[in-house]
Amino acid sequence: MAELVTLTDHGLYCPQADLYIDPWKGVKRAIITHGHSDHARYGSTYYLCHHHSIPILKTRLGDIAVQGLDYGETIISNGVTISLHPAGHVVGSAQVRLEYKGEVWVISGDYKTQADGISQAFEPVTCHTFITESTFGLPFFHWQPQWVVMRQIQQWWERNRSDGISSILFAYSLGKAQRILANLDTSVGPIIVHGATHAMNEACRQAGINLPPTYRVSELPDASLSKGALVIAPSSAAGNSWLRRFEPYRTAVASGWMAMRGARRWQAADRGFILSDHADWHGLNQAIQATGAKRILVTHGYADLFSRWLIEQGLNASVLKTQFTGEQVNEPETEITET
Ligand SMILES: [Zn+2]
Ligand SMILES: [Zn+2]
């Protein structure tokens, strides 16, 4: 049978249904796995995504024509049954399941297997061919339980606060920012967010996600409240004059790459918290096994090494060279800047 998904210069394409998944150029019909900028791009005529992703996509892409689906809800296009399933990556993130004449393919987008308490937890979907990312596809990457990392962040903030110092935490504005907000004890003190973080928080609130109250600098009832506050900002704000108002402060980065801190120094942050919205080595292997798929196509990350490992495990694996970027220490989104 013909492939259900092929790689074209516009992105991953399903010829039977005539639609693209996370295309990197404008197309007629695009299914979007989640709202990160390397997956949700401008220029397509019709978008389809999980309904929680709609306000996120509209914040990012403007007034687009978009249809929302629930997890597990199916639609049929030219004989292809299409459904979305939780990917556990960020709010609204979905794996795309395509079924045509008994053949099932799943495109996972980005995913993590650890439940984060804010995005719907990852669910393995049985399929013949599974398209997986491999951002952290080396045995070296092993995540601690989330509560351990959240406790580290909590203690860091409380310690700084008792020293009269503000805590600047650099974290992705979609995903980590909400995850941290949902899992910290926010009664400790005020939380201030950068404009880019605020925009994503608001989109998630519009999707019906409960987040604790946060302030923008301009909304603080009293400027002195910023002393000892937790400030969540994208890493693009590092070195920015916007931060000066919070002096004295300490900085930290929340990223899976902090596991490699020795090898990869990042901008003189005082602290690194190992927190990722992607699966670690064990999570990737577990997720792939749970699909029962015999054929695995590996996209962004350590794709060559990881596909070789899968072949050694007896799977039919190969690399699919997409333009997705995976987690980056320097978040690739600077649409909203603050001064
Ligand atoms: Zn992502
Ligand atoms: Zn990605």
Tab-separated table of C-alpha atoms and ligand atoms in Angstrom:
chain	number	residue	atom	x	y	z
A	1	MET	CA	0.000	0.000	0.000
A	2	ALA	CA	1.045	3.568	-0.605
A	3	GLU	CA	2.546	5.416	2.327
A	4	LEU	CA	-0.024	7.223	4.487
A	5	VAL	CA	2.445	10.021	5.235
A	6	THR	CA	5.212	11.257	2.975
A	7	LEU	CA	7.753	14.027	3.340
A	8	THR	CA	7.336	16.921	0.906
A	9	ASP	CA	8.940	20.352	0.696
A	10	HIS	CA	5.877	21.716	2.541
A	11	GLY	CA	6.092	19.144	5.327
A	12	LEU	CA	4.487	15.832	6.333
A	13	TYR	CA	1.720	15.066	3.846
A	14	CYS	CA	-1.087	12.494	3.751
A	15	PRO	CA	-1.874	12.115	0.021
A	16	GLN	CA	-5.003	9.971	0.580
A	17	ALA	CA	-6.632	12.673	2.752
A	18	ASP	CA	-4.882	15.557	0.963
A	19	LEU	CA	-3.719	17.292	4.134
A	20	TYR	CA	-0.515	18.182	5.927
A	21	ILE	CA	0.582	17.695	9.528
A	22	ASP	CA	2.479	20.683	11.047
A	23	PRO	CA	3.489	22.006	7.585
A	24	TRP	CA	6.340	24.504	7.471
A	25	LYS	CA	4.881	26.320	4.456
A	26	GLY	CA	1.314	27.489	3.859
A	27	VAL	CA	-1.002	24.724	2.546
A	28	LYS	CA	-4.735	24.342	2.028
A	29	ARG	CA	-5.428	22.045	4.988
A	30	ALA	CA	-3.144	21.671	8.010
A	31	ILE	CA	-3.505	19.514	11.127
A	32	ILE	CA	-1.506	21.084	13.957
A	33	THR	CA	-0.188	18.855	16.758
A	34	HIS	CA	0.467	21.756	19.165
A	35	GLY	CA	1.125	25.480	19.424
A	36	HIS	CA	4.947	25.659	19.479
A	37	SER	CA	6.256	27.864	16.696
A	38	ASP	CA	8.106	25.096	14.826
A	39	HIS	CA	4.839	23.112	14.525
A	40	ALA	CA	2.175	25.840	14.213
A	41	ARG	CA	3.148	28.049	11.306
A	42	TYR	CA	1.452	30.862	9.488
A	43	GLY	CA	-0.038	30.770	5.997
A	44	SER	CA	-2.389	27.799	5.731
A	45	THR	CA	-6.029	28.187	4.657
A	46	TYR	CA	-7.686	25.761	7.114
A	47	TYR	CA	-6.336	24.509	10.415
A	48	LEU	CA	-7.476	21.538	12.468
A	49	CYS	CA	-6.246	20.980	16.042
A	50	HIS	CA	-7.353	19.990	19.529
A	51	HIS	CA	-9.860	22.591	20.740
A	52	HIS	CA	-7.536	23.655	23.590
A	53	SER	CA	-4.990	24.690	20.958
A	54	ILE	CA	-7.395	27.086	19.218
A	55	PRO	CA	-6.774	30.145	21.451
A	56	ILE	CA	-3.041	29.362	21.402
A	57	LEU	CA	-2.969	29.232	17.589
A	58	LYS	CA	-5.055	32.404	17.321
A	59	THR	CA	-2.717	34.235	19.691
A	60	ARG	CA	0.222	33.151	17.583
A	61	LEU	CA	-1.180	33.269	14.043
A	62	GLY	CA	-4.009	35.808	14.218
A	63	ASP	CA	-7.529	35.301	12.943
A	64	ILE	CA	-7.129	31.951	11.187
A	65	ALA	CA	-9.857	29.540	10.034
A	66	VAL	CA	-9.566	26.736	12.572
A	67	GLN	CA	-11.655	23.771	13.621
A	68	GLY	CA	-11.228	22.047	16.998
A	69	LEU	CA	-11.544	18.375	17.846
A	70	ASP	CA	-11.805	16.547	21.172
A	71	TYR	CA	-9.360	13.770	21.963
A	72	GLY	CA	-10.714	10.577	20.403
A	73	GLU	CA	-13.291	12.333	18.206
A	74	THR	CA	-13.060	11.188	14.581
A	75	ILE	CA	-13.588	12.868	11.250
A	76	ILE	CA	-13.320	11.261	7.835
A	77	SER	CA	-11.621	12.879	4.873
A	78	ASN	CA	-11.512	11.075	1.479
A	79	GLY	CA	-11.850	7.738	3.287
A	80	VAL	CA	-9.115	8.490	5.843
A	81	THR	CA	-10.281	8.406	9.472
A	82	ILE	CA	-8.548	11.154	11.448
A	83	SER	CA	-8.439	11.516	15.234
A	84	LEU	CA	-6.325	13.290	17.856
A	85	HIS	CA	-4.943	11.685	21.032
A	86	PRO	CA	-3.204	13.190	24.078
A	87	ALA	CA	0.552	13.754	23.645
A	88	GLY	CA	1.183	15.121	27.181
A	89	HIS	CA	3.566	17.765	25.793
A	90	VAL	CA	1.809	21.106	26.388
A	91	VAL	CA	-1.822	22.258	26.751
A	92	GLY	CA	-3.747	21.061	23.674
A	93	SER	CA	-0.939	18.880	22.309
A	94	ALA	CA	-2.081	15.909	20.264
A	95	GLN	CA	-0.845	12.881	18.399
A	96	VAL	CA	-2.511	12.494	15.002
A	97	ARG	CA	-3.938	9.069	14.150
A	98	LEU	CA	-4.652	8.328	10.472
A	99	GLU	CA	-6.429	5.151	9.387
A	100	TYR	CA	-6.936	4.133	5.778
A	101	LYS	CA	-8.094	0.690	4.604
A	102	GLY	CA	-7.028	-0.921	7.887
A	103	GLU	CA	-3.579	0.707	7.916
A	104	VAL	CA	-2.872	2.955	10.930
A	105	TRP	CA	-0.202	5.642	11.258
A	106	VAL	CA	0.374	7.874	14.268
A	107	ILE	CA	2.298	11.150	14.085
A	108	SER	CA	3.219	12.077	17.631
A	109	GLY	CA	4.453	15.643	17.121
A	110	ASP	CA	6.262	16.301	20.414
A	111	TYR	CA	5.370	14.239	23.482
A	112	LYS	CA	6.299	13.355	27.012
A	113	THR	CA	5.233	10.321	29.001
A	114	GLN	CA	5.469	11.965	32.434
A	115	ALA	CA	2.088	13.369	33.544
A	116	ASP	CA	2.513	17.092	34.274
A	117	GLY	CA	-0.823	17.913	35.905
A	118	ILE	CA	-1.785	20.486	33.274
A	119	SER	CA	-1.820	18.905	29.799
A	120	GLN	CA	-3.844	15.747	29.232
A	121	ALA	CA	-1.493	12.808	29.967
A	122	PHE	CA	0.110	10.916	27.060
A	123	GLU	CA	-1.850	7.913	25.788
A	124	PRO	CA	-0.174	5.294	23.591
A	125	VAL	CA	-2.124	4.582	20.391
A	126	THR	CA	-1.770	1.207	18.678
A	127	CYS	CA	-0.531	1.598	15.111
A	128	HIS	CA	1.481	0.018	12.283
A	129	THR	CA	3.779	3.007	11.735
A	130	PHE	CA	4.730	5.477	14.449
A	131	ILE	CA	6.430	8.811	13.734
A	132	THR	CA	8.394	9.823	16.819
A	133	GLU	CA	10.552	12.753	17.813
A	134	SER	CA	13.938	12.064	19.435
A	135	THR	CA	14.882	15.377	21.081
A	136	PHE	CA	16.342	13.594	24.118
A	137	GLY	CA	16.963	10.211	22.464
A	138	LEU	CA	20.172	9.280	24.280
A	139	PRO	CA	20.372	6.931	27.327
A	140	PHE	CA	22.044	9.805	29.176
A	141	PHE	CA	18.717	11.661	29.484
A	142	HIS	CA	16.722	10.526	32.457
A	143	TRP	CA	14.187	12.807	34.121
A	144	GLN	CA	13.493	12.932	37.856
A	145	PRO	CA	9.868	12.738	38.951
A	146	GLN	CA	8.240	16.129	38.423
A	147	TRP	CA	7.632	16.728	42.140
A	148	VAL	CA	11.388	16.541	42.805
A	149	VAL	CA	12.119	19.319	40.283
A	150	MET	CA	9.163	21.409	41.463
A	151	ARG	CA	10.432	21.154	45.039
A	152	GLN	CA	13.867	22.375	43.878
A	153	ILE	CA	12.269	25.374	42.173
A	154	GLN	CA	10.069	26.058	45.201
A	155	GLN	CA	13.043	25.975	47.595
A	156	TRP	CA	15.134	28.176	45.299
A	157	TRP	CA	12.370	30.796	45.182
A	158	GLU	CA	11.711	30.717	48.942
A	159	ARG	CA	15.409	30.968	49.756
A	160	ASN	CA	15.853	33.938	47.384
A	161	ARG	CA	12.736	35.576	48.780
A	162	SER	CA	13.971	35.314	52.353
A	163	ASP	CA	17.221	36.952	51.161
A	164	GLY	CA	15.148	39.815	49.676
A	165	ILE	CA	16.123	38.757	46.141
A	166	SER	CA	13.844	38.226	43.132
A	167	SER	CA	13.880	34.902	41.283
A	168	ILE	CA	14.019	35.123	37.477
A	169	LEU	CA	13.080	31.800	35.936
A	170	PHE	CA	13.594	31.378	32.187
A	171	ALA	CA	11.114	28.862	30.802
A	172	TYR	CA	9.224	28.254	27.556
A	173	SER	CA	6.170	30.492	27.494
A	174	LEU	CA	3.970	27.662	26.200
A	175	GLY	CA	4.343	24.523	28.286
A	176	LYS	CA	6.829	25.022	31.075
A	177	ALA	CA	5.419	28.347	32.260
A	178	GLN	CA	1.958	26.838	32.820
A	179	ARG	CA	3.387	23.622	34.221
A	180	ILE	CA	5.430	25.521	36.805
A	181	LEU	CA	2.498	27.762	37.722
A	182	ALA	CA	0.192	24.781	38.167
A	183	ASN	CA	2.595	22.837	40.363
A	184	LEU	CA	4.208	25.429	42.668
A	185	ASP	CA	2.861	26.652	45.992
A	186	THR	CA	2.028	30.116	44.691
A	187	SER	CA	0.977	31.438	48.123
A	188	VAL	CA	4.654	32.245	48.829
A	189	GLY	CA	4.567	35.589	47.050
A	190	PRO	CA	3.558	37.358	43.865
A	191	ILE	CA	4.379	35.889	40.468
A	192	ILE	CA	5.228	38.276	37.659
A	193	VAL	CA	5.222	37.187	34.024
A	194	HIS	CA	6.796	38.569	30.869
A	195	GLY	CA	4.449	39.657	28.066
A	196	ALA	CA	5.201	36.551	25.974
A	197	THR	CA	4.451	34.300	28.951
A	198	HIS	CA	1.327	36.305	29.735
A	199	ALA	CA	0.008	35.860	26.186
A	200	MET	CA	0.312	32.064	26.406
A	201	ASN	CA	-1.146	31.973	29.931
A	202	GLU	CA	-4.151	33.951	28.705
A	203	ALA	CA	-4.616	31.613	25.729
A	204	CYS	CA	-4.571	28.619	28.089
A	205	ARG	CA	-7.035	30.336	30.446
A	206	GLN	CA	-9.311	30.936	27.447
A	207	ALA	CA	-9.079	27.205	26.735
A	208	GLY	CA	-10.472	26.640	30.222
A	209	ILE	CA	-7.201	25.785	31.987
A	210	ASN	CA	-7.019	26.997	35.594
A	211	LEU	CA	-3.862	28.915	36.427
A	212	PRO	CA	-3.041	30.840	39.599
A	213	PRO	CA	-3.116	34.640	39.365
A	214	THR	CA	-0.066	36.324	37.865
A	215	TYR	CA	0.894	39.953	37.352
A	216	ARG	CA	2.461	41.821	34.516
A	217	VAL	CA	4.838	44.528	35.661
A	218	SER	CA	2.328	47.224	34.699
A	219	GLU	CA	-0.404	45.556	36.772
A	220	LEU	CA	1.465	45.383	40.077
A	221	PRO	CA	-0.602	47.287	42.653
A	222	ASP	CA	2.641	48.334	44.368
A	223	ALA	CA	6.068	48.305	42.682
A	224	SER	CA	7.743	47.140	45.902
A	225	LEU	CA	5.881	43.803	45.526
A	226	SER	CA	8.381	42.793	42.862
A	227	LYS	CA	11.034	42.401	45.578
A	228	GLY	CA	11.398	38.669	46.190
A	229	ALA	CA	8.835	37.827	43.517
A	230	LEU	CA	9.070	34.905	41.131
A	231	VAL	CA	9.434	36.231	37.575
A	232	ILE	CA	8.743	33.859	34.689
A	233	ALA	CA	10.110	34.932	31.308
A	234	PRO	CA	11.265	33.401	28.010
A	235	SER	CA	15.032	32.998	27.731
A	236	SER	CA	15.018	35.742	25.066
A	237	ALA	CA	14.546	38.198	27.959
A	238	ALA	CA	17.960	37.304	29.419
A	239	GLY	CA	20.295	40.265	29.326
A	240	ASN	CA	17.330	42.501	28.502
A	241	SER	CA	16.932	45.817	30.308
A	242	TRP	CA	13.400	44.690	31.286
A	243	LEU	CA	15.027	42.588	33.996
A	244	ARG	CA	16.776	45.528	35.665
A	245	ARG	CA	13.681	46.603	37.586
A	246	PHE	CA	13.845	43.336	39.535
A	247	GLU	CA	17.341	43.899	40.902
A	248	PRO	CA	18.692	42.352	42.998
A	249	TYR	CA	17.844	39.008	41.411
A	250	ARG	CA	19.097	35.503	40.742
A	251	THR	CA	18.432	33.681	37.459
A	252	ALA	CA	17.631	30.072	36.613
A	253	VAL	CA	16.783	28.120	33.488
A	254	ALA	CA	14.257	25.271	33.320
A	255	SER	CA	15.208	22.973	30.434
A	256	GLY	CA	16.013	19.360	29.658
A	257	TRP	CA	19.359	20.631	28.368
A	258	MET	CA	20.364	21.551	31.916
A	259	ALA	CA	21.225	17.845	32.237
A	260	MET	CA	24.214	18.726	30.006
A	261	ARG	CA	25.093	21.911	31.841
A	262	GLY	CA	28.792	21.091	32.065
A	263	ALA	CA	29.054	20.583	28.331
A	264	ARG	CA	26.814	23.416	27.298
A	265	ARG	CA	27.087	26.537	29.389
A	266	TRP	CA	24.197	28.869	29.015
A	267	GLN	CA	24.353	32.622	29.546
A	268	ALA	CA	25.706	32.575	33.097
A	269	ALA	CA	22.407	31.610	34.724
A	270	ASP	CA	22.871	31.022	38.447
A	271	ARG	CA	20.918	27.782	38.460
A	272	GLY	CA	19.633	25.103	36.071
A	273	PHE	CA	16.553	22.982	36.684
A	274	ILE	CA	16.280	19.822	34.589
A	275	LEU	CA	12.714	20.084	33.363
A	276	SER	CA	11.562	19.097	29.894
A	277	ASP	CA	8.253	18.786	28.061
A	278	HIS	CA	9.781	16.015	25.944
A	279	ALA	CA	10.147	12.320	26.734
A	280	ASP	CA	13.474	11.137	28.147
A	281	TRP	CA	15.258	8.019	26.845
A	282	HIS	CA	13.122	5.650	28.854
A	283	GLY	CA	9.929	7.531	27.942
A	284	LEU	CA	10.700	7.359	24.203
A	285	ASN	CA	11.396	3.629	24.334
A	286	GLN	CA	8.360	2.929	26.491
A	287	ALA	CA	6.072	4.988	24.223
A	288	ILE	CA	7.330	3.292	21.054
A	289	GLN	CA	6.918	-0.179	22.546
A	290	ALA	CA	3.391	0.639	23.726
A	291	THR	CA	2.238	1.457	20.175
A	292	GLY	CA	3.094	-2.068	18.994
A	293	ALA	CA	4.349	-0.461	15.767
A	294	LYS	CA	6.895	-2.423	13.749
A	295	ARG	CA	7.904	0.562	11.692
A	296	ILE	CA	9.241	3.723	13.313
A	297	LEU	CA	10.120	6.973	11.562
A	298	VAL	CA	12.333	9.223	13.672
A	299	THR	CA	12.200	13.019	13.374
A	300	HIS	CA	13.926	15.894	15.172
A	301	GLY	CA	16.630	15.261	17.760
A	302	TYR	CA	19.214	12.493	17.917
A	303	ALA	CA	17.431	10.886	14.956
A	304	ASP	CA	20.408	8.988	13.482
A	305	LEU	CA	21.579	7.464	16.752
A	306	PHE	CA	18.096	6.753	17.993
A	307	SER	CA	16.928	5.061	14.778
A	308	ARG	CA	20.080	2.904	14.824
A	309	TRP	CA	19.233	1.858	18.384
A	310	LEU	CA	15.677	0.944	17.320
A	311	ILE	CA	17.017	-1.165	14.438
A	312	GLU	CA	19.184	-3.062	16.949
A	313	GLN	CA	15.956	-3.739	18.874
A	314	GLY	CA	14.547	-5.459	15.774
A	315	LEU	CA	12.347	-2.607	14.554
A	316	ASN	CA	12.159	-1.231	11.046
A	317	ALA	CA	13.354	2.305	11.797
A	318	SER	CA	14.548	5.177	9.643
A	319	VAL	CA	15.093	8.921	9.838
A	320	LEU	CA	12.598	11.449	8.527
A	321	LYS	CA	14.329	14.783	7.992
A	322	THR	CA	11.767	17.374	9.087
A	323	GLN	CA	12.229	21.039	9.957
A	324	PHE	CA	11.047	20.659	13.563
A	325	THR	CA	13.506	21.931	16.115
A	326	GLY	CA	12.663	20.255	19.431
A	327	GLU	CA	13.449	21.896	22.750
A	328	GLN	CA	16.019	24.647	22.610
A	329	VAL	CA	17.632	26.445	25.495
A	330	ASN	CA	17.055	29.653	23.588
A	331	GLU	CA	13.352	29.622	22.907
A	332	PRO	CA	12.779	30.495	19.256
A	333	GLU	CA	10.031	32.986	19.867
A	334	THR	CA	10.612	36.650	20.323
A	335	GLU	CA	7.420	38.100	18.842
A	336	ILE	CA	6.655	39.806	22.132
A	337	THR	CA	9.459	41.826	23.628
A	338	GLU	CA	9.381	44.019	26.692
A	339	THR	CA	11.611	46.877	27.665
B	1	ZN	ZN	6.796	21.345	21.060
B	2	ZN	ZN	8.999	20.002	18.149
